[in-house]
PDB file of C-alpha atoms in Angstrom:
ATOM      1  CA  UNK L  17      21.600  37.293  -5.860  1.00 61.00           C
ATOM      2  CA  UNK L  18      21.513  34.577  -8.623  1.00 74.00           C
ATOM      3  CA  UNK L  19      20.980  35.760 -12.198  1.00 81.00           C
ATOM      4  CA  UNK L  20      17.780  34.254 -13.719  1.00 86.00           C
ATOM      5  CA  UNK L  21      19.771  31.819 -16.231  1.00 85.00           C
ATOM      6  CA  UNK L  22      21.506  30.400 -12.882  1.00 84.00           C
ATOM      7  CA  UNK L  23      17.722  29.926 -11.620  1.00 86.00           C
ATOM      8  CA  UNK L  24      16.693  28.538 -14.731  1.00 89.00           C
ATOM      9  CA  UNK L  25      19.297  25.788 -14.785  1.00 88.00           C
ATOM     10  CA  UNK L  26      18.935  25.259 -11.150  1.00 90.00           C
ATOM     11  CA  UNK L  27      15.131  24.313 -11.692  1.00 91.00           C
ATOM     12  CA  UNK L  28      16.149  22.335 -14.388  1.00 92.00           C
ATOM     13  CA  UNK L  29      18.297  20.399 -11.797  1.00 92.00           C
ATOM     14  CA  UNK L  30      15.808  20.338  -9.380  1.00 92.00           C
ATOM     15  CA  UNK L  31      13.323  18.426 -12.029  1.00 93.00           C
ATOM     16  CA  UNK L  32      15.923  15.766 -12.833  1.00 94.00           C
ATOM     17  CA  UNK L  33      17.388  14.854  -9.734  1.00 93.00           C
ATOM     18  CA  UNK L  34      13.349  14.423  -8.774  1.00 95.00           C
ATOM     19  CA  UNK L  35      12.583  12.533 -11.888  1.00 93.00           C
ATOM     20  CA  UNK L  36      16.324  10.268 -10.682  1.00 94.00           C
ATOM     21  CA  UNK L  37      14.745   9.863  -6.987  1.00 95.00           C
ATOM     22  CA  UNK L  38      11.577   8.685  -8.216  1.00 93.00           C
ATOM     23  CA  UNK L  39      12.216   6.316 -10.619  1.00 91.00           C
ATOM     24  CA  UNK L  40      15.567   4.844  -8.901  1.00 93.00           C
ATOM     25  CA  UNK L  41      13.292   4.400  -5.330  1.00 93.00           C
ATOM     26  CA  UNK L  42      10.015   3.272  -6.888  1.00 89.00           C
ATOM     27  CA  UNK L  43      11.766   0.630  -9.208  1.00 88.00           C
ATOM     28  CA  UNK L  44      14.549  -0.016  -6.154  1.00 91.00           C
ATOM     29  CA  UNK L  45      11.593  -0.726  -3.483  1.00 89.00           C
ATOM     30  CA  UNK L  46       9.201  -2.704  -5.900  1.00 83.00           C
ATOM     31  CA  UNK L  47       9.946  -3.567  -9.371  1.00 80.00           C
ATOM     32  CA  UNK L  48       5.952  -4.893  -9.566  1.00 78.00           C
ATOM     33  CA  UNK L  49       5.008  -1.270  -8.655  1.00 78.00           C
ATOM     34  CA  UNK L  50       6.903   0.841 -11.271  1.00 76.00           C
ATOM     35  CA  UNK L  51       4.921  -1.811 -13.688  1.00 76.00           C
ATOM     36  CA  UNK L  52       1.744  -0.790 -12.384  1.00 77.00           C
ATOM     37  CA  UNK L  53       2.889   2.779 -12.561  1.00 75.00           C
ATOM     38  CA  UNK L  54       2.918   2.063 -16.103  1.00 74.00           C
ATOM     39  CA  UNK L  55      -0.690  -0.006 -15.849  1.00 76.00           C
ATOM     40  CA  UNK L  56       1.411  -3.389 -17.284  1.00 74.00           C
ATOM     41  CA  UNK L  57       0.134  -7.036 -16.745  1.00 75.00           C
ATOM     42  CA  UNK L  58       2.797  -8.512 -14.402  1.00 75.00           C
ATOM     43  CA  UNK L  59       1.802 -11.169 -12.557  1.00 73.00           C
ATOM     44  CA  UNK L  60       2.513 -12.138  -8.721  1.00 71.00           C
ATOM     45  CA  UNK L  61       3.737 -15.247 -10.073  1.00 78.00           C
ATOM     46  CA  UNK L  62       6.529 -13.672 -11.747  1.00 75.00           C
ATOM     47  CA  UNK L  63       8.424 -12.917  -8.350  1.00 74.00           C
ATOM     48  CA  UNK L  64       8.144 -17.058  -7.806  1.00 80.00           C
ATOM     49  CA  UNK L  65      10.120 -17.624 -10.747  1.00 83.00           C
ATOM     50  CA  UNK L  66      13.497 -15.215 -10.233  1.00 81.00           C
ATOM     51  CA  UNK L  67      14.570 -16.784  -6.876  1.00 81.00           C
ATOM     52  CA  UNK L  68      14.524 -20.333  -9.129  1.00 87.00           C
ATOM     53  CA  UNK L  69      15.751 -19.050 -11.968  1.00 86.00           C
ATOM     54  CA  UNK L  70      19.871 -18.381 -12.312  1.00 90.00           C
ATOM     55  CA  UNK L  71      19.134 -15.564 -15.206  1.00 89.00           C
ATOM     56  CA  UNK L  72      16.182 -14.110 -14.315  1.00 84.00           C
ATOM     57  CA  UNK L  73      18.036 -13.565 -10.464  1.00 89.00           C
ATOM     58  CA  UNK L  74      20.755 -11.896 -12.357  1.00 90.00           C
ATOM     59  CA  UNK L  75      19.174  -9.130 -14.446  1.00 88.00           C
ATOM     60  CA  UNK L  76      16.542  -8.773 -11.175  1.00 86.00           C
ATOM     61  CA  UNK L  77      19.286  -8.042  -9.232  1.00 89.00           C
ATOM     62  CA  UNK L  78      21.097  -6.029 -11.432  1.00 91.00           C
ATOM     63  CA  UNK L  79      18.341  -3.461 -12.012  1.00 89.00           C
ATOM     64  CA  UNK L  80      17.648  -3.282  -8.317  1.00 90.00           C
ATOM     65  CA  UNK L  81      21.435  -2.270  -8.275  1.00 93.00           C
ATOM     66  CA  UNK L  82      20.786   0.430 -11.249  1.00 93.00           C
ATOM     67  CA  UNK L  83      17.774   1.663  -9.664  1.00 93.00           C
ATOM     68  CA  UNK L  84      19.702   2.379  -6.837  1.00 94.00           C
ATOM     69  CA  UNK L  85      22.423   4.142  -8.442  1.00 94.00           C
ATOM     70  CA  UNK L  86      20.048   5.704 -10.303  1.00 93.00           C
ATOM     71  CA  UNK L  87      18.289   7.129  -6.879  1.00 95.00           C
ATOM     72  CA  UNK L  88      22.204   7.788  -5.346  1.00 95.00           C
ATOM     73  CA  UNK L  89      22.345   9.931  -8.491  1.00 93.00           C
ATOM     74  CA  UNK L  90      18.976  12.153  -8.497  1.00 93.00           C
ATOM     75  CA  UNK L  91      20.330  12.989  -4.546  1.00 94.00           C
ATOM     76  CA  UNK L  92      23.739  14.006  -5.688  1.00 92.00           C
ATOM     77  CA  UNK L  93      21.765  16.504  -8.111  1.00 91.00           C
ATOM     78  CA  UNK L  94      21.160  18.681  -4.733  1.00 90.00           C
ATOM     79  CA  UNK L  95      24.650  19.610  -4.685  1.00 89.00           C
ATOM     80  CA  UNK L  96      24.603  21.935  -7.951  1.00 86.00           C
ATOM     81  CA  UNK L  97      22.120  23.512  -5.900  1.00 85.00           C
ATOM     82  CA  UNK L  98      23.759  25.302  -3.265  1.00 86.00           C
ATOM     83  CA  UNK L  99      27.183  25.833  -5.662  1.00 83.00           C
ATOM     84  CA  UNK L 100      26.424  25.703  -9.198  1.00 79.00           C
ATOM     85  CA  UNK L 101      29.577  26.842 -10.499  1.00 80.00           C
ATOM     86  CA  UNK L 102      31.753  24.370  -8.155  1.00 83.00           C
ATOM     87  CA  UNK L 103      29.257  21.303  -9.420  1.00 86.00           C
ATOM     88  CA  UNK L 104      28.889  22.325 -13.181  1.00 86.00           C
ATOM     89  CA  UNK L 105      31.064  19.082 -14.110  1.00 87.00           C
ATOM     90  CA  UNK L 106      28.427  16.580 -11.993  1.00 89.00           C
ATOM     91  CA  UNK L 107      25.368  18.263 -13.921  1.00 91.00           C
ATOM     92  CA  UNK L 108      27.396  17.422 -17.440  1.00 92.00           C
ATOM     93  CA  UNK L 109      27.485  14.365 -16.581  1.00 93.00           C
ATOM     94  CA  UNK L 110      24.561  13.349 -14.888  1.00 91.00           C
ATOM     95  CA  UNK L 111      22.190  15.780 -16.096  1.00 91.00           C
ATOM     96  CA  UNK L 112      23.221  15.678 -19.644  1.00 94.00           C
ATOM     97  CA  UNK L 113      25.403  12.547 -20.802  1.00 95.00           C
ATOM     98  CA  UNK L 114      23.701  10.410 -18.112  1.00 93.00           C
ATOM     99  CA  UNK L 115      20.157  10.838 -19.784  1.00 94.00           C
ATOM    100  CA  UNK L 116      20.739  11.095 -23.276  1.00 96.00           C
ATOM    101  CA  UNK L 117      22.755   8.200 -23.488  1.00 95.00           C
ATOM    102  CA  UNK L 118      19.998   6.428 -21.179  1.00 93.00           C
ATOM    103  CA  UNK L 119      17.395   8.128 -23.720  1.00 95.00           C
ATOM    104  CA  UNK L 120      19.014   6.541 -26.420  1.00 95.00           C
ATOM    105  CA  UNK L 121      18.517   3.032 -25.128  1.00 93.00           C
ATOM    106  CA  UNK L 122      14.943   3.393 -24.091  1.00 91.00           C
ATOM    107  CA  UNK L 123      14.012   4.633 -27.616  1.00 93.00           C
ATOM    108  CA  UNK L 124      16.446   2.260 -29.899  1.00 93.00           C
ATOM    109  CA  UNK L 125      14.773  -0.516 -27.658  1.00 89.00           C
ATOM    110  CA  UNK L 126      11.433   0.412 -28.210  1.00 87.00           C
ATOM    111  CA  UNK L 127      12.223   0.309 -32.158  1.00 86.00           C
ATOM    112  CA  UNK L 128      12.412  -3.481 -31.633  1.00 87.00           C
ATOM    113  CA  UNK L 129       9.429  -3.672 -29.210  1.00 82.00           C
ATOM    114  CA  UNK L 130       7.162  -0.891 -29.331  1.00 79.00           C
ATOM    115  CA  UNK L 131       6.101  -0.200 -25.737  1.00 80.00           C
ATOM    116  CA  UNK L 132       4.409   2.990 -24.375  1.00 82.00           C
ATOM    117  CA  UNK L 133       6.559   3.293 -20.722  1.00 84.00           C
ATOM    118  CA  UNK L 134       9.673   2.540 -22.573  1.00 87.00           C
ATOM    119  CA  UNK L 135       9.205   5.691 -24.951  1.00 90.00           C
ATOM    120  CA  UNK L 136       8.119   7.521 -22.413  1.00 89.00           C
ATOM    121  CA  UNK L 137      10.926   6.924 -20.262  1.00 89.00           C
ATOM    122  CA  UNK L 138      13.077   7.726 -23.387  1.00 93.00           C
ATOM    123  CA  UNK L 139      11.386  10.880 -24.278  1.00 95.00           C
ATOM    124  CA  UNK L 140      11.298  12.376 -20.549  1.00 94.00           C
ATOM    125  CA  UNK L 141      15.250  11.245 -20.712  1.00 94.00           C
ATOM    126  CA  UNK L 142      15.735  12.893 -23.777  1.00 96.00           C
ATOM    127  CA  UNK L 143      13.848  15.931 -22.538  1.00 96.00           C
ATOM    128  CA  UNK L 144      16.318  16.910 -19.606  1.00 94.00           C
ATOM    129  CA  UNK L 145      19.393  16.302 -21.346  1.00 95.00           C
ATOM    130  CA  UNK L 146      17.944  18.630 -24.134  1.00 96.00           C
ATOM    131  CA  UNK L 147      16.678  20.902 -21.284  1.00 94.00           C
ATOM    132  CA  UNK L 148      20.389  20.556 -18.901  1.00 93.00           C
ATOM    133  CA  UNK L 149      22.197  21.373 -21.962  1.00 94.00           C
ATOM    134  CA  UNK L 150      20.486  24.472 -22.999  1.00 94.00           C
ATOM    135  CA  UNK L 151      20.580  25.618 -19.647  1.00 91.00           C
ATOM    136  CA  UNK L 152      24.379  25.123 -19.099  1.00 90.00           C
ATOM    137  CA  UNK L 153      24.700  27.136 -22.734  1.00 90.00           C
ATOM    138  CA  UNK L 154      22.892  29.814 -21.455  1.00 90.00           C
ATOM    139  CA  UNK L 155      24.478  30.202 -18.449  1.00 87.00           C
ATOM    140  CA  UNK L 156      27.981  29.523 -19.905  1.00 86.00           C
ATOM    141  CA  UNK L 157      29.123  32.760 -20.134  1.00 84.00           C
ATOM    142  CA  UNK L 158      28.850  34.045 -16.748  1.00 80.00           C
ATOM    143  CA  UNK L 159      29.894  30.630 -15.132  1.00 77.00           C
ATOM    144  CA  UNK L 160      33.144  31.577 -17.177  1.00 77.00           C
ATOM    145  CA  UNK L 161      33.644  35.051 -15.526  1.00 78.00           C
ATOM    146  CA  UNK L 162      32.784  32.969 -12.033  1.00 75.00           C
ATOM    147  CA  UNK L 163      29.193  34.977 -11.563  1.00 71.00           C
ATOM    148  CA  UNK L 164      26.285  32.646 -10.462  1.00 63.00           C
TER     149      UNK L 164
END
């Protein structure tokens, strides 16, 4: 039986890798809908103009590429599910570094441009990696003795 620190982190886990899925496979699928997820003015017109332009094709494609990373990632957070002592390295990283570091993008770029989805995306970032790092402190201790 799993001590309820283990639990706690595990749900933890179970949020990001959700929050990862989502946002990699909505933006990954249809850039246009994660903008009207966020209830911005993008208009059809805009998807006429990447193919044409050598830029624009670039960074489109890019992101696409991120997104999906981004959505590999959230389903390598099952893992630390089934053996969270064995994947406690993969939830540093991707639960902790991973999100504050994207965290601190989203909210230095919003400094420039002040735009509601980008702090929100920074904040819920910012949010696990505070959350993923207090739960691997907690359960620190007993993932040192090997007890889940």
């Amino acid at each position: 039986m799993r001590s309820k620190q283990t639990n706690f982190l595990q749900g933890i886990i179970l949020i990001a890798g959700i929050v990862y899925i989502l946002n990699g496979a909505i933006y990954y699928v249809s850039p246009l809908s994660f903008c009207w997820l966020f209830n911005l003015d993008i208009s059809s017109e805009w998807l006429n103009v990447i193919p044409t332009n050598e830029v624009f094709f670039l960074f489109y494609t890019l992101s696409r590429a991120f997104a999906a990373l981004l959505f590999s990632i959230g389903v390598s957070m099952i893992l630390p599910l089934f053996d969270p002592l064995r994947y406690r390295g993969l939830v540093y990283y991707s639960g902790v570094l991973f999100p504050f570091l994207a965290s601190l993008v989203f909210l230095i770029s919003s400094t420039k441009n002040v735009s509601a989805p980008i702090l929100i995306l920074g904040f819920t970032y910012l949010l696990i990696a505070v959350c993923m790092l207090s739960a691997l402190l907690i359960t620190r201790k007993s993932a040192q003795s090997g007890i889940e």
